[in-house]
Structures are given as C-alpha cells and as structure tokens.
Amino acid sequence: MLPSRLWRRSPAADQRVAADPEPAPATAACGVPFDGLVTFYSSFHALRAESLLLRAGHAARLIPGPRDISPHCGTALQFRYEQNEAVAALLAIRRVQIEAIHHFRLGRLAEEFG
Amino acid sequence: MLDCLERIGGSPGRSGHRMAVAAARVVAETRVALGELFNIDDPSRIVLTKNVTEALNQALYGLVGQGDRVITTAIEHNSVMRPLRHLEQKGAEISVVPGSPDGALDLESLALALERPARLLVLTHASNVIGNVLPVAEVACLAHAQGIPVLLDAAQTAGAWPVDVQALGVDMLAFTGHKALFGPTGTGGLWLREGLELEPLVRGGTGSNSELELQPDFLPDQLESGTLNVVGIAGLGAGVSHVLACGVGTIRDHEGCLGARFLDGLRQVPRARPLGPQDAAARVGLASFNLDGVSPSDVGLILDRRFGIMCRIGLHCAPAAHQALGTYPVGTVRFSWSAFTTEGEIDAAIEALATIARG
Ligand SMILES: Cc1ncc(COP(=O)(O)O)c(C=O)c1O
C-alpha cells in the first residue's frame, strides 16, 4: 500500500471530485425504455448527435456501443424510436455522420441496471 | 483543466463509460467552439494537434509529393519553410514569393508564380516578425483562379483578428492554441475543406473501427491517432469560449489601440528604428524595432533584468523575413501585446526603452 501522503487529496479537491460526471437517466421518460439506437464511426459524431438531440428536445443517452450491433465506435446514442424520422433528418441537416439507426433495446439485464 | 484532471480523466472515444464520455465531450465542445470561431460548418473536419507546427506538417506532408510544386512567401515561419525545404530535398519544387523591404507581399511576383501549376499555396495570415496582415482573401482568389488550394498559417491571427474560413476562401487552416486563443502550450489544430484528402502523418489507435488494422478513412479520427491531450484541449476550449464571449472585434480594437499607443510612443524614443507599416490598424498585436547602437540581445537582456519586461529578440524563426527587411542576421527586438495587456504596461515599456536609449 502507498503511504497515504502520496495519494491523499486536499479537502477542496475532494469536494470537487465528489461532483463526478453524472450518468444520464436510464429511460427516455416516465420509465419508457429507449428503443432506438444510433451507431457512429467516430465518437466525435456521437457527442455531436447527443448535444443536437438534447437541444432539440429529444430524449437521448450515450451508451457504450453494443458490440453485437456495431464493432465500429465505442459510443452509441439511445433515443425513442418513434422519433426516428425527425432524428435522422436533424442529424443529416447538421452533417453528423452516422453508421446506422437501429430499432434496438438493451438486454434485460442492462436495461434493468444500466 | 483542473476540473478535467480531477473529475474526468478518461480517454475520449476509447470506452462508453461516463469518464470516457465526459472526456470525449470536452474534446467535442472544443471542436465546436473552434468551428464557431472560424465559421466552419462541419467541426468534424477540425483535427486537433499539438501546435500549429504539427498541423502545418500534417497538411504539407499529407498533400505534397515528389514532383509537386508548392508556392510560398519569404515571410514564412520555419514551421512552414523547414518542412518545405525538406520536401524539396525529396523532389518537390518550392517557389518562394519575395517580400518587400516594408514586409508586404509582392502581389505581382505572386501572380507570376501562380501562372504555373502548383499543388498548393501556403502562407501566413500575419508576419510574426513585424505583424503586418497579408491580404489573404485576395491571394486565395488569385490562387483559386488557377485551381491552386490555399493553406493558411493563422498562428498569429487566430483569436486576435477575424479568421473566417469562408470569407477568406482558404482550403486549410492551421492554428496554434497557446497564443491569442488563450489555450495552454501543446494545443493546436488543422481544418481542411470538404473534398480535400490528406495522407495521415501518424497512424494508430483512434478508438474507432477497432476491428480493422487499417487507418479509418473519416475525420477527425483519420488524422488523430493516439490519445489526445484532453487536459490541454479542455484549456483550449475554455480559451476559445473566452474569445467568443469577448468577441474577436472587441479584442482586435483593444489590441489596435495598444498598437497605436506603442507605435506613437516608439516614435518619441531616441534612436528607435521601427520596422514595417506604421499603421496600427494593419497589424496584429506586435511590433519589431531596433535601437541604433544597441544590439537586440542587449536590449532584451536589460529589459528583462532591469525592468522585468519580457520580449523576444533575434530572428523569430523567420530568417528570410529578416533578409527582406535588412535585419539579418542580427534580427530585431519584438514586443507583443494581447487582450490582457493594459495601456499602463505599454507606457512602462516605452519608458523603459527610452531609458535604455538615453543609456
Ligand atoms: C506565423 C507563425 N507560424 C508558426 C508558428 C509556430 O507555432 P508553434 O510553435 O505553436 O507550432 C509561429 C509561432 O511561433 C508563428 O508566429
């Protein structure tokens, strides 16, 4: 074990660190699970898409890209599939490069705990 | 940056967990802020590098091959000239448009150089020796008339002078983070117009297409191999946000006022010999001069030790520019100021120079 003086943070730093990056809510709204997924080649585009969707009032959440759907990018974006057309149009207009849009729900375990 | 180190600490694009996503978000926000500053439609075509030198190298080595001709100017920084001279050794042809003794670009010689086909025209937006701003929109227009794309080195102007890639009509823009964008050292980037393809300078992990052993062919990943300087990029993003909040116009006006004050003051300093155009409206926040009878290095030493004023003396990594100005090989004393410089500091600098000149 390292001597504690080597790793102890100052109380001020402790406080700052306590404000960890918040995970996004697991469901789209009122417990409705996300059932749409956008996959990307580049994580930059995933981040762009998230910010554009949220700003346009869509529910959206970034998740680790499910490998069974796409091996390409580490990050994918969940959304409500009923908004599929609006989302596709928004991303196309803002020139976000996507791999594909899928009708996709996480497995039961991931949906329950993620 | 502290927040990034303490709370985020993830590797962007390498995972989907919250710290990796937070890191990717920092990088994405910086890219978007840069896009806004430079009027770039598609921020994914901005590649983040460790400085403008790396960005310029990526652009030059990524585009220029054996037998290609490149046009440039005699007032370029070595970050352009050295890669070009190396490419010349490897079989490229380099044409250097001369500068005039007042530091301006000779547009007639430029037009002449443009008469023969070339792969690229590369030039700086402003001279880092005397600060004059080049007529880039006009030059780009001439180059495009011959079908020659333009790479702009905006090290001296990004953040301090309007840099609008659409208004300037350039095809690639290279910038550094640690000057007027108020980012930390070790940050910078390159934007390239849609349709331009560059050969990557570095290949490796990008977090994308991990199933393939070939480099991705999409931006920004294609030209951004290896873990990014996320902490530095967080600082760059904060700096660019500050510039956007102040407005480049406001910063430019402030620096222009300081420039006029400095140039006016310098005229009262005995033995001072200012260089370049004396119109503060035509230059970025810097000025070069010499004090007759005192070497630039002595002026620099006295300013630092006796007055606590830091400036840069010598050739400023631009030997050809000094040759055109007639100040080679001794160089000049160069002062620069920014959005954070005050009138009182300019006055103190002039006062110190007057004291040295009366010596
Ligand atoms: C015009 C110009 N180009 C390139 C550079 C190199 O910048 P960096 O060292 O950040 O790559 C500088 C600054 O030193 C400069 O003024």
GROMACS .gro file of C-alpha atoms in nm, chain B residues 12 20 49 58 112 148 163 187 191 198 217 229 235 237 242 252 256 290 304 321 325:
model
   21
  126PRO     CA    1  -1.206   1.004  -2.528
  134ALA     CA    2  -1.460   0.841  -2.126
  163THR     CA    3  -0.280   1.867  -3.298
  172GLN     CA    4   0.032   1.724  -4.148
  226LEU     CA    5   0.369   3.548  -6.174
  262ILE     CA    6  -0.450   2.601  -5.657
  277VAL     CA    7  -1.041   3.440  -3.920
  301THR     CA    8  -0.252   2.253  -2.837
  305TRP     CA    9  -0.912   2.240  -4.056
  312LEU     CA   10  -0.460   1.416  -4.664
  331ASP     CA   11  -1.077   0.699  -4.358
  343ASN     CA   12  -0.414   1.590  -2.497
  349GLY     CA   13  -0.794   2.457  -2.163
  351GLY     CA   14  -1.188   2.511  -2.523
  356HIS     CA   15  -1.346   3.338  -2.362
  366ARG     CA   16  -0.897   4.342  -3.211
  370GLY     CA   17  -0.527   4.811  -3.220
  404ASN     CA   18   1.588   4.822  -3.323
  418ASP     CA   19   1.432   4.150  -1.855
  435ALA     CA   20   1.169   3.769  -4.350
  439LEU     CA   21   1.376   4.366  -4.401
   0.00000   0.00000   0.00000
